[in-house]
JSON list of C-alpha atoms in Angstrom, two decimals:
[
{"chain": "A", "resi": 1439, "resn": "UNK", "atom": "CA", "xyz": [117.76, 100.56, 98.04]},
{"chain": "A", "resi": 1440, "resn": "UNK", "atom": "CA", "xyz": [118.61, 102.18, 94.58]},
{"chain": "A", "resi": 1441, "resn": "UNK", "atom": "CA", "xyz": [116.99, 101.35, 91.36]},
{"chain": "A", "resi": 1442, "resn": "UNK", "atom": "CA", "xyz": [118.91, 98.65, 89.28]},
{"chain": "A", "resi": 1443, "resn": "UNK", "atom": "CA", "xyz": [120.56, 99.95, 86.25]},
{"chain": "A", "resi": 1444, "resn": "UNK", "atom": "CA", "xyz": [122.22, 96.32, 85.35]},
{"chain": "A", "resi": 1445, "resn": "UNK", "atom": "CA", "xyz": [120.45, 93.35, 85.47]},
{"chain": "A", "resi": 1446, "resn": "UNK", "atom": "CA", "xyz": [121.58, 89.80, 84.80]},
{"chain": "A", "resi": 1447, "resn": "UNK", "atom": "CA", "xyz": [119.82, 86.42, 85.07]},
{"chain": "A", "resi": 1448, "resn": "UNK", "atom": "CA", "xyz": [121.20, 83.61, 84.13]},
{"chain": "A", "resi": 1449, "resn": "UNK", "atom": "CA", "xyz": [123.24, 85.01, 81.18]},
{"chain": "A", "resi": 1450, "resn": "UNK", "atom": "CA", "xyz": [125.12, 82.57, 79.17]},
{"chain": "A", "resi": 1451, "resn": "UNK", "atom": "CA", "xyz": [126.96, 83.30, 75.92]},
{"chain": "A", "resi": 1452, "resn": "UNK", "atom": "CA", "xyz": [128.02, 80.60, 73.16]},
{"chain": "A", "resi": 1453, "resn": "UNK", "atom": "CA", "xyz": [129.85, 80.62, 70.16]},
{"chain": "A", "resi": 1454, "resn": "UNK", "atom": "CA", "xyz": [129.85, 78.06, 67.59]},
{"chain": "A", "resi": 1455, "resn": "UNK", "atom": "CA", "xyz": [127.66, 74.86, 67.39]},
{"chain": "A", "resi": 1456, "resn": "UNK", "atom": "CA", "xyz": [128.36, 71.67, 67.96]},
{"chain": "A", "resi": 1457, "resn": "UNK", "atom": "CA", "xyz": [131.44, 70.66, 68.66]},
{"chain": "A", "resi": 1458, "resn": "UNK", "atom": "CA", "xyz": [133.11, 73.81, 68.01]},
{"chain": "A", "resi": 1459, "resn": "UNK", "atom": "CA", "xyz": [130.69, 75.49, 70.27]},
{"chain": "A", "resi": 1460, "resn": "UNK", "atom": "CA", "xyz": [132.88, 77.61, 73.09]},
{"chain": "A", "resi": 1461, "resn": "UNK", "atom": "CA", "xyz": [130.81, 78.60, 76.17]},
{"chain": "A", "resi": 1462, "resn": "UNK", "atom": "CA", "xyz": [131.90, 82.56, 77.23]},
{"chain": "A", "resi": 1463, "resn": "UNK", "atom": "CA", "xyz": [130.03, 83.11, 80.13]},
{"chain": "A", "resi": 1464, "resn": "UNK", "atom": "CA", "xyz": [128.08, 80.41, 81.81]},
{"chain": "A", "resi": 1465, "resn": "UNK", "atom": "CA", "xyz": [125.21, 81.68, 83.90]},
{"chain": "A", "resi": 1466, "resn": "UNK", "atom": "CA", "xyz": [125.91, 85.29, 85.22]},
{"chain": "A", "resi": 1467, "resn": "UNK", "atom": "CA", "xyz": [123.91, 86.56, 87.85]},
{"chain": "A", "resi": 1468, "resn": "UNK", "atom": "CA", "xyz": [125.06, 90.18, 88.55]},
{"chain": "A", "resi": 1469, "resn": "UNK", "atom": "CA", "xyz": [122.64, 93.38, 89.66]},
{"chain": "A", "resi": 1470, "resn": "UNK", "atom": "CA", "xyz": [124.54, 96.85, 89.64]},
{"chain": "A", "resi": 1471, "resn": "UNK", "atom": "CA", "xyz": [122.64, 99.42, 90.97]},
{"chain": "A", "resi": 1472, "resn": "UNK", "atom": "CA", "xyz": [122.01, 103.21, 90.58]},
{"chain": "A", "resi": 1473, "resn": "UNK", "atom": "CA", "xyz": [124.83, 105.42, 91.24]},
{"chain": "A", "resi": 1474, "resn": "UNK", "atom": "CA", "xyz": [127.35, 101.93, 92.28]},
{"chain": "A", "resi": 1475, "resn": "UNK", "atom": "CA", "xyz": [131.23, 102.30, 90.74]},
{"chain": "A", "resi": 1476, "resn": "UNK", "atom": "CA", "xyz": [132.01, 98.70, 89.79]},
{"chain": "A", "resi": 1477, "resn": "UNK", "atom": "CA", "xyz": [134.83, 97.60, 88.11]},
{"chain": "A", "resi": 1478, "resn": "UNK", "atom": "CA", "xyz": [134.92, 93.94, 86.66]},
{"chain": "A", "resi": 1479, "resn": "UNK", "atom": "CA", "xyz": [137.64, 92.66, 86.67]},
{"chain": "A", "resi": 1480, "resn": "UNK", "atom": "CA", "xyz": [139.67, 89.69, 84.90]},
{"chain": "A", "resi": 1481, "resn": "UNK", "atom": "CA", "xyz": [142.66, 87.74, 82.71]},
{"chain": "A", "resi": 1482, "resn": "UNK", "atom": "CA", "xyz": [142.53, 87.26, 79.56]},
{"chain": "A", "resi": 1483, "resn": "UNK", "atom": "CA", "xyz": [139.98, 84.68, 78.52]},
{"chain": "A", "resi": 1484, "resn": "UNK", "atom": "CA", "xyz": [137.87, 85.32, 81.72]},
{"chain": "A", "resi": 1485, "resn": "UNK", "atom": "CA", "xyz": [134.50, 86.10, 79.67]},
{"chain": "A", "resi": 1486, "resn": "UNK", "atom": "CA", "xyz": [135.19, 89.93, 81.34]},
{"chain": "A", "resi": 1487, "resn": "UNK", "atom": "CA", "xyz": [135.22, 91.12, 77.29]},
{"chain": "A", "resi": 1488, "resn": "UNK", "atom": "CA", "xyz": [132.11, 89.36, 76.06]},
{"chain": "A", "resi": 1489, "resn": "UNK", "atom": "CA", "xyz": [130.66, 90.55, 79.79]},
{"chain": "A", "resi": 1490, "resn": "UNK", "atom": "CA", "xyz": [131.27, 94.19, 78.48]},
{"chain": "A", "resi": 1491, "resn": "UNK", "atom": "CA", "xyz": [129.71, 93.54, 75.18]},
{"chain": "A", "resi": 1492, "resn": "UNK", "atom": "CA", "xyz": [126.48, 92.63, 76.44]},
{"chain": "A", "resi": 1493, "resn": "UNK", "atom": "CA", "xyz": [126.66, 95.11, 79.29]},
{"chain": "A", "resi": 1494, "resn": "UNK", "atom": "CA", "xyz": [126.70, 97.60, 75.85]},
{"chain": "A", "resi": 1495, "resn": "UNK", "atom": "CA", "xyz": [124.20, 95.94, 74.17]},
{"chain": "A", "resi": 1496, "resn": "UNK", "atom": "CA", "xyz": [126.90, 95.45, 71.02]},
{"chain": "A", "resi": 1497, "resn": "UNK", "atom": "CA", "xyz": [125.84, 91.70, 71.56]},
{"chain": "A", "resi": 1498, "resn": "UNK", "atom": "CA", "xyz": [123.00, 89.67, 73.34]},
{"chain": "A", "resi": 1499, "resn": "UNK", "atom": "CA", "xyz": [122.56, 86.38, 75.44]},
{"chain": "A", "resi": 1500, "resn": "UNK", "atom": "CA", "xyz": [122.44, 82.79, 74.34]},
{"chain": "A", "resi": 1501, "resn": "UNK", "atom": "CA", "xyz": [119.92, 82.17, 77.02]},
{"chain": "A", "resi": 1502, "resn": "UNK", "atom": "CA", "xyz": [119.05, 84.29, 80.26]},
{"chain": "A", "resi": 1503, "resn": "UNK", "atom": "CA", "xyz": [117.84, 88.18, 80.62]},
{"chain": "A", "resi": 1504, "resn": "UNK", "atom": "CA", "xyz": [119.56, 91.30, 80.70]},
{"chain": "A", "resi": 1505, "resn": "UNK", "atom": "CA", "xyz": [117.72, 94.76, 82.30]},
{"chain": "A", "resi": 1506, "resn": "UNK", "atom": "CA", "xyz": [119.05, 97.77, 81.42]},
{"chain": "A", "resi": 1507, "resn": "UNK", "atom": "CA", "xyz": [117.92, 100.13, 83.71]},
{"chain": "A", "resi": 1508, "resn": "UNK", "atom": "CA", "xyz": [114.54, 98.30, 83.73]},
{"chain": "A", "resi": 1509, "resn": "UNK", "atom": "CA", "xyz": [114.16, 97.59, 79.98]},
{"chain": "A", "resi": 1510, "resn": "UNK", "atom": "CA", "xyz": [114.68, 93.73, 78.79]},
{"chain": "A", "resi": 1511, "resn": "UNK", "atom": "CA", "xyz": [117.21, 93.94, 76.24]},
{"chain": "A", "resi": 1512, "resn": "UNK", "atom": "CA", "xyz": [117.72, 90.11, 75.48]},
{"chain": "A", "resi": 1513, "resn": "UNK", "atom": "CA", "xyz": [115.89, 89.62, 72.20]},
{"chain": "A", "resi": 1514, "resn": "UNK", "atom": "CA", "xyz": [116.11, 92.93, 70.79]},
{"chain": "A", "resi": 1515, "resn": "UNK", "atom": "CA", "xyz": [116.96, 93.17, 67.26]},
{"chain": "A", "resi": 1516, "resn": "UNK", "atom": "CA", "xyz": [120.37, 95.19, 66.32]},
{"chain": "A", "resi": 1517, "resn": "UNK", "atom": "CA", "xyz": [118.22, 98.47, 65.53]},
{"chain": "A", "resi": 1518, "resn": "UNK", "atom": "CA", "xyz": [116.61, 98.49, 68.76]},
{"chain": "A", "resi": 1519, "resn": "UNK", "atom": "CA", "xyz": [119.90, 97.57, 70.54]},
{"chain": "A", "resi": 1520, "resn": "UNK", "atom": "CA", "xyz": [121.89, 100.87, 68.69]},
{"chain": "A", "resi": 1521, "resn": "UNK", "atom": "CA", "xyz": [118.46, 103.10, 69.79]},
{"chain": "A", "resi": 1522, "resn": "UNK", "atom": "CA", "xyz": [119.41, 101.80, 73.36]},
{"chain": "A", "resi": 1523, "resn": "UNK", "atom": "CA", "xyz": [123.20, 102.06, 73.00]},
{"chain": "A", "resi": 1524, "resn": "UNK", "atom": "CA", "xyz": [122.72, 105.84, 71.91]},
{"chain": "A", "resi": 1525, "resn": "UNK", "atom": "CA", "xyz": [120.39, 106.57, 74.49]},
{"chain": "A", "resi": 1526, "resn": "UNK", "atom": "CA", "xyz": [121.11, 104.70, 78.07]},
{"chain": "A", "resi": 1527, "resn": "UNK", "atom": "CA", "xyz": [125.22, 103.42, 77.73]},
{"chain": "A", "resi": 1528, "resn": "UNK", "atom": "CA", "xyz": [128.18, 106.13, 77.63]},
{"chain": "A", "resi": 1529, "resn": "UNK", "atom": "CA", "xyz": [131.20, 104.22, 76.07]},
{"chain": "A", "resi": 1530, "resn": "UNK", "atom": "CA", "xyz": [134.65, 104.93, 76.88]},
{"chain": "A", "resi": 1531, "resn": "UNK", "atom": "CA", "xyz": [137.09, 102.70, 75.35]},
{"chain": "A", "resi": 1532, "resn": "UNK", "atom": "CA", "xyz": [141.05, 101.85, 75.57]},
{"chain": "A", "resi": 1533, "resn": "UNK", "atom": "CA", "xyz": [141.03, 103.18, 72.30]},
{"chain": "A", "resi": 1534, "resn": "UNK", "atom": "CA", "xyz": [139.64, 106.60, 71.98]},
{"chain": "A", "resi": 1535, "resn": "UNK", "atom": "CA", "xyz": [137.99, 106.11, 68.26]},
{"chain": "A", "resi": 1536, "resn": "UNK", "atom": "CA", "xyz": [138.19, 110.26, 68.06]},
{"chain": "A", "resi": 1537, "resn": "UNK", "atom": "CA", "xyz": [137.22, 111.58, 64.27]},
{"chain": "A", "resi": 1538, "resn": "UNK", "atom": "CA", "xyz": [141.21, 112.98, 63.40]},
{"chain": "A", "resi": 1539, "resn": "UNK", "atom": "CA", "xyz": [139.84, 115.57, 61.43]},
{"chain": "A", "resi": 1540, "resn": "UNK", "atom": "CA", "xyz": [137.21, 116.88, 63.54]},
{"chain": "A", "resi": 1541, "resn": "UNK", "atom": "CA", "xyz": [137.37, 119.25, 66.57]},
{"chain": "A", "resi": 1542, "resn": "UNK", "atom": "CA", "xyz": [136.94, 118.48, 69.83]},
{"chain": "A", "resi": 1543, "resn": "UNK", "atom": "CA", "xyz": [132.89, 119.51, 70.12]},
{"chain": "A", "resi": 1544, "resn": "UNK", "atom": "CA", "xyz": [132.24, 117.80, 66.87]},
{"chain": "A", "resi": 1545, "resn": "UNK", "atom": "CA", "xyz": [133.46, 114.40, 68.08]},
{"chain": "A", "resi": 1546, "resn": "UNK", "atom": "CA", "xyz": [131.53, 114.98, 71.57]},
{"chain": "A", "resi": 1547, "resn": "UNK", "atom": "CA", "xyz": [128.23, 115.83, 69.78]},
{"chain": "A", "resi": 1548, "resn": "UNK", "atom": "CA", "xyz": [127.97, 112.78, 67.75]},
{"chain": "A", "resi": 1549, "resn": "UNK", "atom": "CA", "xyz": [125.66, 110.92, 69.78]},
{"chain": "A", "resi": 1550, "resn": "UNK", "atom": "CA", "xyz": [123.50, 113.70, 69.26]},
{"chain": "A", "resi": 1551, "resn": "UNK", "atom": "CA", "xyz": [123.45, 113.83, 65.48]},
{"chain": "A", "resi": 1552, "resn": "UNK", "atom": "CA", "xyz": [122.18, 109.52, 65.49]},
{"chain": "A", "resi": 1553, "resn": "UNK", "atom": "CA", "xyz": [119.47, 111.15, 68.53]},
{"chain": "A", "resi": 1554, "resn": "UNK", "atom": "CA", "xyz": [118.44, 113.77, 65.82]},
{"chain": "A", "resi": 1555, "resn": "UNK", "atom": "CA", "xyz": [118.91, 116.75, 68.34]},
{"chain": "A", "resi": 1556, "resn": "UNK", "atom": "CA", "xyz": [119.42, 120.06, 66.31]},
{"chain": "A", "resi": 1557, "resn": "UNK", "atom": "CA", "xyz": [122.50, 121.72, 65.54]},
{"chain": "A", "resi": 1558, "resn": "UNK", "atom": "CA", "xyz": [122.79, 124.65, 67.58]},
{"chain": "A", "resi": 1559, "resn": "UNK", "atom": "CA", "xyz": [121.20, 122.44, 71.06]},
{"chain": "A", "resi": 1560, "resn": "UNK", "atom": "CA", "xyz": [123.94, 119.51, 70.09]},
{"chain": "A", "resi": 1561, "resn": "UNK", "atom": "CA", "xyz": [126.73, 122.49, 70.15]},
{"chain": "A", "resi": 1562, "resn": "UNK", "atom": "CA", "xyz": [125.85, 123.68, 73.21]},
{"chain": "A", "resi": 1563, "resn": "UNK", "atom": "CA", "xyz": [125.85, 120.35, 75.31]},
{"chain": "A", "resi": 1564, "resn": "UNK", "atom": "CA", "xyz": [128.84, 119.28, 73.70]},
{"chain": "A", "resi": 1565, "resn": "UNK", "atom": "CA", "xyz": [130.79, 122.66, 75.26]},
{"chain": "A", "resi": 1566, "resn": "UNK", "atom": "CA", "xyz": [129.03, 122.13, 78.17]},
{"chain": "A", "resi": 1567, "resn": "UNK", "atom": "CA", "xyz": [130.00, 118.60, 78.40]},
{"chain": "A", "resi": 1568, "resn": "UNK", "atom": "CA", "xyz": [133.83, 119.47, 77.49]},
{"chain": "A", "resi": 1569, "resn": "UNK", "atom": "CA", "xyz": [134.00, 122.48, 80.33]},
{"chain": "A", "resi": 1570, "resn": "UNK", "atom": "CA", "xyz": [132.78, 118.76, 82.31]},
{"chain": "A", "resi": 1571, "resn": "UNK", "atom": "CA", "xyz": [136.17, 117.57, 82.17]},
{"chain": "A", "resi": 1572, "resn": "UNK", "atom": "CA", "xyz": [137.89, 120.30, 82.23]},
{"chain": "A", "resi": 1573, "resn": "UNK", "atom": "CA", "xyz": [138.36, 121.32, 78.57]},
{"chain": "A", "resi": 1574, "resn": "UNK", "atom": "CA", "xyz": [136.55, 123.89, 78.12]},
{"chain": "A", "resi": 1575, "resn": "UNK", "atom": "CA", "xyz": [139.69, 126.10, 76.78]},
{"chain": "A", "resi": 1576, "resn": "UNK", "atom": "CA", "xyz": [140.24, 122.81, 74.43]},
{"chain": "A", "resi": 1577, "resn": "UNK", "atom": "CA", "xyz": [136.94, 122.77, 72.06]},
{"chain": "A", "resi": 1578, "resn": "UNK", "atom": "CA", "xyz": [138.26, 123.97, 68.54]},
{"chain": "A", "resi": 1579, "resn": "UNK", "atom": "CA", "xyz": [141.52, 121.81, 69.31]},
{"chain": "A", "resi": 1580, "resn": "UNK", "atom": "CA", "xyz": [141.63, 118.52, 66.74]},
{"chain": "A", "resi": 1581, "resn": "UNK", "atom": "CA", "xyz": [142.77, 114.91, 68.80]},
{"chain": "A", "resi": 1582, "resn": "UNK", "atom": "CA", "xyz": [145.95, 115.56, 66.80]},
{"chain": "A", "resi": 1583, "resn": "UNK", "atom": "CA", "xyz": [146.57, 118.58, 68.97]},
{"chain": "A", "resi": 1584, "resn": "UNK", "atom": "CA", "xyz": [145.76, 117.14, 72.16]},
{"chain": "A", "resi": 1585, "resn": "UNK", "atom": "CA", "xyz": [147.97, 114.60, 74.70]},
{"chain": "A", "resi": 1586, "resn": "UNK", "atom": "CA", "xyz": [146.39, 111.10, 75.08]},
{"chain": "A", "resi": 1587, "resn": "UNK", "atom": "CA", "xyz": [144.78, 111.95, 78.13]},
{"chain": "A", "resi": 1588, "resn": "UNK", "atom": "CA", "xyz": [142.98, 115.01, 76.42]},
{"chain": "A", "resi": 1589, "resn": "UNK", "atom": "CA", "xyz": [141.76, 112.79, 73.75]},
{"chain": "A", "resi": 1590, "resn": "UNK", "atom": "CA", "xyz": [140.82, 110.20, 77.10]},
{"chain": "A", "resi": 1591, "resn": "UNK", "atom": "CA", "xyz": [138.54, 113.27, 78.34]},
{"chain": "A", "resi": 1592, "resn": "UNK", "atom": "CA", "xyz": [136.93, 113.78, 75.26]},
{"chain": "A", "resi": 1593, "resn": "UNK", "atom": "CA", "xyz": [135.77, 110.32, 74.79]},
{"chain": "A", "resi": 1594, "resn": "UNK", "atom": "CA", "xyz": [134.64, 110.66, 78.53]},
{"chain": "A", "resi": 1595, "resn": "UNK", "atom": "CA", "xyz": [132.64, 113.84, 77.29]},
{"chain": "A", "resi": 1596, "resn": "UNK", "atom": "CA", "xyz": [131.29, 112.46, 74.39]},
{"chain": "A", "resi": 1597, "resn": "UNK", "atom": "CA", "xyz": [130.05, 109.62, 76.61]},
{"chain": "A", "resi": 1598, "resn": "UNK", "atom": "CA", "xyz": [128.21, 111.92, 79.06]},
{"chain": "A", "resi": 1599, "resn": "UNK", "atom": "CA", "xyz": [126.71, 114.11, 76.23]},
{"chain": "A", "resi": 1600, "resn": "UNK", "atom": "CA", "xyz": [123.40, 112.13, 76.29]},
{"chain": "A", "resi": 1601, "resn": "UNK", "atom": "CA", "xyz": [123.22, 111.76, 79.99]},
{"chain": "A", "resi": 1602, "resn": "UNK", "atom": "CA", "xyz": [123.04, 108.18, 79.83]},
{"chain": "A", "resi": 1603, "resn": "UNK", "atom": "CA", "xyz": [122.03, 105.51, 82.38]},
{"chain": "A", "resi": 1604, "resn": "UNK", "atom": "CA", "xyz": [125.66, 104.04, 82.53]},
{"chain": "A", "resi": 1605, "resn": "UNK", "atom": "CA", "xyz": [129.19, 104.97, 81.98]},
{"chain": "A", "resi": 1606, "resn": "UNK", "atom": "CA", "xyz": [131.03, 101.83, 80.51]},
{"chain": "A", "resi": 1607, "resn": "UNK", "atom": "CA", "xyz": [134.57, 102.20, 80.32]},
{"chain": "A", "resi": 1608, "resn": "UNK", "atom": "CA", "xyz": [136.34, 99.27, 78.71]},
{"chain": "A", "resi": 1609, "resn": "UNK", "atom": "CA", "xyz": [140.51, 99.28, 79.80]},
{"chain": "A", "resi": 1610, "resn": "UNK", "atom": "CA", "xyz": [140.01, 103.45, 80.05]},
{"chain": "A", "resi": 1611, "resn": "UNK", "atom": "CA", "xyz": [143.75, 103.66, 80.58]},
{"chain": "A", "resi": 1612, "resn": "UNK", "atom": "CA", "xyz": [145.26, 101.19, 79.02]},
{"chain": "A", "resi": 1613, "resn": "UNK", "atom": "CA", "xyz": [146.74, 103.69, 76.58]},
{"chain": "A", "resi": 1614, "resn": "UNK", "atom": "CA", "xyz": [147.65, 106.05, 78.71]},
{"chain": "A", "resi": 1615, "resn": "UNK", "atom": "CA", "xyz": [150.81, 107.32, 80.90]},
{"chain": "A", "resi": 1616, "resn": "UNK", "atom": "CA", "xyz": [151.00, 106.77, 84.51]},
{"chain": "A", "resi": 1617, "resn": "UNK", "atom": "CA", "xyz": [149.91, 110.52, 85.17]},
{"chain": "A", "resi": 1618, "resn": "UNK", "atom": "CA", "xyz": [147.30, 110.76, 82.45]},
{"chain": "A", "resi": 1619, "resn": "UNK", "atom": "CA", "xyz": [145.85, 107.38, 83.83]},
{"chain": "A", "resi": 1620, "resn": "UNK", "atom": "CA", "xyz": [145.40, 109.02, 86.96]},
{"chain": "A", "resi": 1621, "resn": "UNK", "atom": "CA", "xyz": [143.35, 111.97, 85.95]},
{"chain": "A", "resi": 1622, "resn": "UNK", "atom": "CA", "xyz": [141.54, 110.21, 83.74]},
{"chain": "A", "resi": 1623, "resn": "UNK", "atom": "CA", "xyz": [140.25, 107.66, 87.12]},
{"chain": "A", "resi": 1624, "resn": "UNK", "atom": "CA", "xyz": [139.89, 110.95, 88.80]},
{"chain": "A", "resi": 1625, "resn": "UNK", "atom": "CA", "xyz": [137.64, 111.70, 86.10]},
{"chain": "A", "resi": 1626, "resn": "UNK", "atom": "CA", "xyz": [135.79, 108.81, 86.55]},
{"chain": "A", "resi": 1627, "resn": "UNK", "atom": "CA", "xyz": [135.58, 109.37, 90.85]},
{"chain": "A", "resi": 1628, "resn": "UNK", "atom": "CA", "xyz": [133.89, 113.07, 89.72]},
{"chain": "A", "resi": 1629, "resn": "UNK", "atom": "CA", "xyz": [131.54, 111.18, 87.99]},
{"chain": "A", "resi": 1630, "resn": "UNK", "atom": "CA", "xyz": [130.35, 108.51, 90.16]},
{"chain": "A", "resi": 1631, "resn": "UNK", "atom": "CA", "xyz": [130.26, 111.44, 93.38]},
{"chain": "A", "resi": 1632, "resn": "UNK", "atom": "CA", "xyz": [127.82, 113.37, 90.98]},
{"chain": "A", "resi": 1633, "resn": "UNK", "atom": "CA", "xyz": [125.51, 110.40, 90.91]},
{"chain": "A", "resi": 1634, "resn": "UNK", "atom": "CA", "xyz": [127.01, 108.64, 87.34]},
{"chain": "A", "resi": 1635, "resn": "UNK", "atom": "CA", "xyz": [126.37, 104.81, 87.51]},
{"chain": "A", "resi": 1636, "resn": "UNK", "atom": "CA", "xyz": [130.20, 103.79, 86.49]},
{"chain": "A", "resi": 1637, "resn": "UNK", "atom": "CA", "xyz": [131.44, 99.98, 85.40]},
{"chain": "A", "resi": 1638, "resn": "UNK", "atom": "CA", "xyz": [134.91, 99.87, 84.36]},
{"chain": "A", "resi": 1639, "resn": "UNK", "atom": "CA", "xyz": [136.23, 96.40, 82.73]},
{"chain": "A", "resi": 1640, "resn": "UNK", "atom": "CA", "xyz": [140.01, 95.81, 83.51]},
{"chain": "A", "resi": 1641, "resn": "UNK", "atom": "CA", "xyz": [142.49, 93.20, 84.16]},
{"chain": "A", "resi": 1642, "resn": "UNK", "atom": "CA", "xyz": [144.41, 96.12, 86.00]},
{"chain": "A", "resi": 1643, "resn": "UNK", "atom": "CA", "xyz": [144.02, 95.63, 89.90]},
{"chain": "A", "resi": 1644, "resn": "UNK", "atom": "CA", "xyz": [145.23, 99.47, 90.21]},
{"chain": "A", "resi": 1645, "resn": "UNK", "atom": "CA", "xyz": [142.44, 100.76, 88.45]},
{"chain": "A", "resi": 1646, "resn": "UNK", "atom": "CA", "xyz": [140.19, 98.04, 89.95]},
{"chain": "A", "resi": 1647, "resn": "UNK", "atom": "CA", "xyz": [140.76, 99.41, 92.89]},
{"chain": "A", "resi": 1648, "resn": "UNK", "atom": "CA", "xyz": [139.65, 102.94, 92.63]},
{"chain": "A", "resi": 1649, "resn": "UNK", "atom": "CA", "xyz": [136.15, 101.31, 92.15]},
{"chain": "A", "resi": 1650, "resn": "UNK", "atom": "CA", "xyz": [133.91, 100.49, 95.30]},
{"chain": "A", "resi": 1651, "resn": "UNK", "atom": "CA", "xyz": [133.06, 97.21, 94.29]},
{"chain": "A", "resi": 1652, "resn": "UNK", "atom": "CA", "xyz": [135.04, 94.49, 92.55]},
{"chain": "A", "resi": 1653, "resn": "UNK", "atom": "CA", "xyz": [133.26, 91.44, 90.35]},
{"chain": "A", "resi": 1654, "resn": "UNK", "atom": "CA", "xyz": [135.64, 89.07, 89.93]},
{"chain": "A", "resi": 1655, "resn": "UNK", "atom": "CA", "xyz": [135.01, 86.85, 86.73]},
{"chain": "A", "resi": 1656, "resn": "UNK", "atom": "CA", "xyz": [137.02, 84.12, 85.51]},
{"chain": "A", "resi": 1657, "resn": "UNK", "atom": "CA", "xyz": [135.90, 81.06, 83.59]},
{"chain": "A", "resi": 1658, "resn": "UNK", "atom": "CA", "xyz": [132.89, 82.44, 82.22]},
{"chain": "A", "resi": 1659, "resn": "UNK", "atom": "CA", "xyz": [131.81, 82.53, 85.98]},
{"chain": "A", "resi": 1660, "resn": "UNK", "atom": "CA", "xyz": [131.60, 85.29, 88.51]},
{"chain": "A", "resi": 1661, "resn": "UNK", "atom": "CA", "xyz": [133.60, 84.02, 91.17]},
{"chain": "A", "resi": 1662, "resn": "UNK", "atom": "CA", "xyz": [133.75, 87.09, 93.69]},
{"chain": "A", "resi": 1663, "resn": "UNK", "atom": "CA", "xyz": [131.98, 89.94, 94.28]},
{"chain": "A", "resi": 1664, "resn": "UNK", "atom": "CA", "xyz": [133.36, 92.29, 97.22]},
{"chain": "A", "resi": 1665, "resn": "UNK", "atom": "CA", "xyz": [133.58, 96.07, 97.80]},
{"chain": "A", "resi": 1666, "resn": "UNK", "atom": "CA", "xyz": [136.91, 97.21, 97.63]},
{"chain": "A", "resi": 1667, "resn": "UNK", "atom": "CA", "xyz": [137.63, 98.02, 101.06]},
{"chain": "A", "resi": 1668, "resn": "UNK", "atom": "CA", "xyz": [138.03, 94.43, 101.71]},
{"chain": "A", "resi": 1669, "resn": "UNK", "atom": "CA", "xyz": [140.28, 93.64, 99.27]},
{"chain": "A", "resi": 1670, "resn": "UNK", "atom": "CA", "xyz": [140.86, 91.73, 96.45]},
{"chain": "A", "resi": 1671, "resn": "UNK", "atom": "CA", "xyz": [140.31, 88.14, 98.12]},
{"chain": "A", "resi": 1672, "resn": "UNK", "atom": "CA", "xyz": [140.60, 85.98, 95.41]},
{"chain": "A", "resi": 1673, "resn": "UNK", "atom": "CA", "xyz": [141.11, 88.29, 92.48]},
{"chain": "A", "resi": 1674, "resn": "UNK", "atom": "CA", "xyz": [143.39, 86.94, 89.50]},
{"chain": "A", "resi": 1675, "resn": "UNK", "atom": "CA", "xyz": [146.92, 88.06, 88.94]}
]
């Protein structure tokens, strides 16, 4: 059996107090292992979006314990949570949050310059990480000079550049054409066959479906967890 990389217990989140107070997710139990592709999957209002914030560590449980690839992250303090987000989670977002006047290697080394890894080291991963996705011929080229599924591999490059623990990818495509969509999934199939622990949040069943496991979350609650191959039994439209 592989090594968990995601481990819930329990997890609740709350906003508010009193009568305001708005329960998100109401005791998630979910374990994703080492090397799994899992998308989670959702409506709006599901809990799938405050799911994928603590999966990041850009937010933390009410009550119950998260493991991220072994280490409790529950009651860390916002310091120690960015230390972890830099160094174990790979973000790829709908939005692509590229620097406009930077170059392609300069927005893929960033994680880097927060890890303090020298210049001419953070250079050379970020080109190596590029030629990753197949833009190696692309590295000097601004986001302003590159289609949205360029930009989409960049963000995918700059998420690799630290070798992290887990690629999160948050809508990846929800941006993007029909044909950059698909080579951007592709992308993310490379990935997972090279050993890349993948969880992709979506409301899209398409994209769901390209994953080999589906959590199914709706009401704060997980309310099916199946691999893919059989089906979608219960899913939400």
């Amino acid at each position: 059996m592989s090594a968990s990389v995601i481990e819930l217990r329990g997890v609740r989140k709350t906003y508010g107090t009193g009568d305001t107070a708005f329960e998100a997710l109401r005791g998630v139990d979910l374990t994703i292992g080492e090397g799994e592709y899992v998308a989670v999957v959702g409506p709006s209002g599901s809990g799938k979006s405050t799911l994928m914030n603590l999966l990041g560590c850009l937010d933390v449980p009410t009550a119950g314990d998260y493991l991220l690839a072994g280490e409790d992250v529950s009651g860390m303090t916002e310091t120690q949570l960015a230390e972890v987000r830099n160094r174990r989670i790979g973000f790829v977002f709908q939005q692509f949050h590229l620097l406009a006047s930077k170059p392609a290697w300069r927005n893929v080394e960033l994680p880097l310059v927060y890890a303090g890894v020298a210049r001419a080291e953070r250079r050379e991963r970020a080109v190596a990480a590029l030629e990753r996705v197949g833009l190696g011929d692309r590295i000097d080229n601004r986001p302003g000079q590159m289609s949205g599924g360029q930009q989409q591999r960049v963000a995918v490059a700059r998420a690799l550049v630290t070798e992290p623990a887990l690629v999160l990818a948050d809508e990846p495509t929800g941006n993007l054409d029909s044909r950059s969509s698909a080579d951007v999934m592709a992308l993310l199939d490379e990935l997972n066959a090279a050993g890349r622990t993948v969880v992709v949040i979506t409301h899209d069943l398409d994209v769901a479906a390209q994953a080999h496991r589906n959590v199914v979350i709706r009401d704060g609650q997980v309310v099916s967890d199946l691999r893919t191959d059989a089906g979608l039994v219960g899913a939400p439209t």
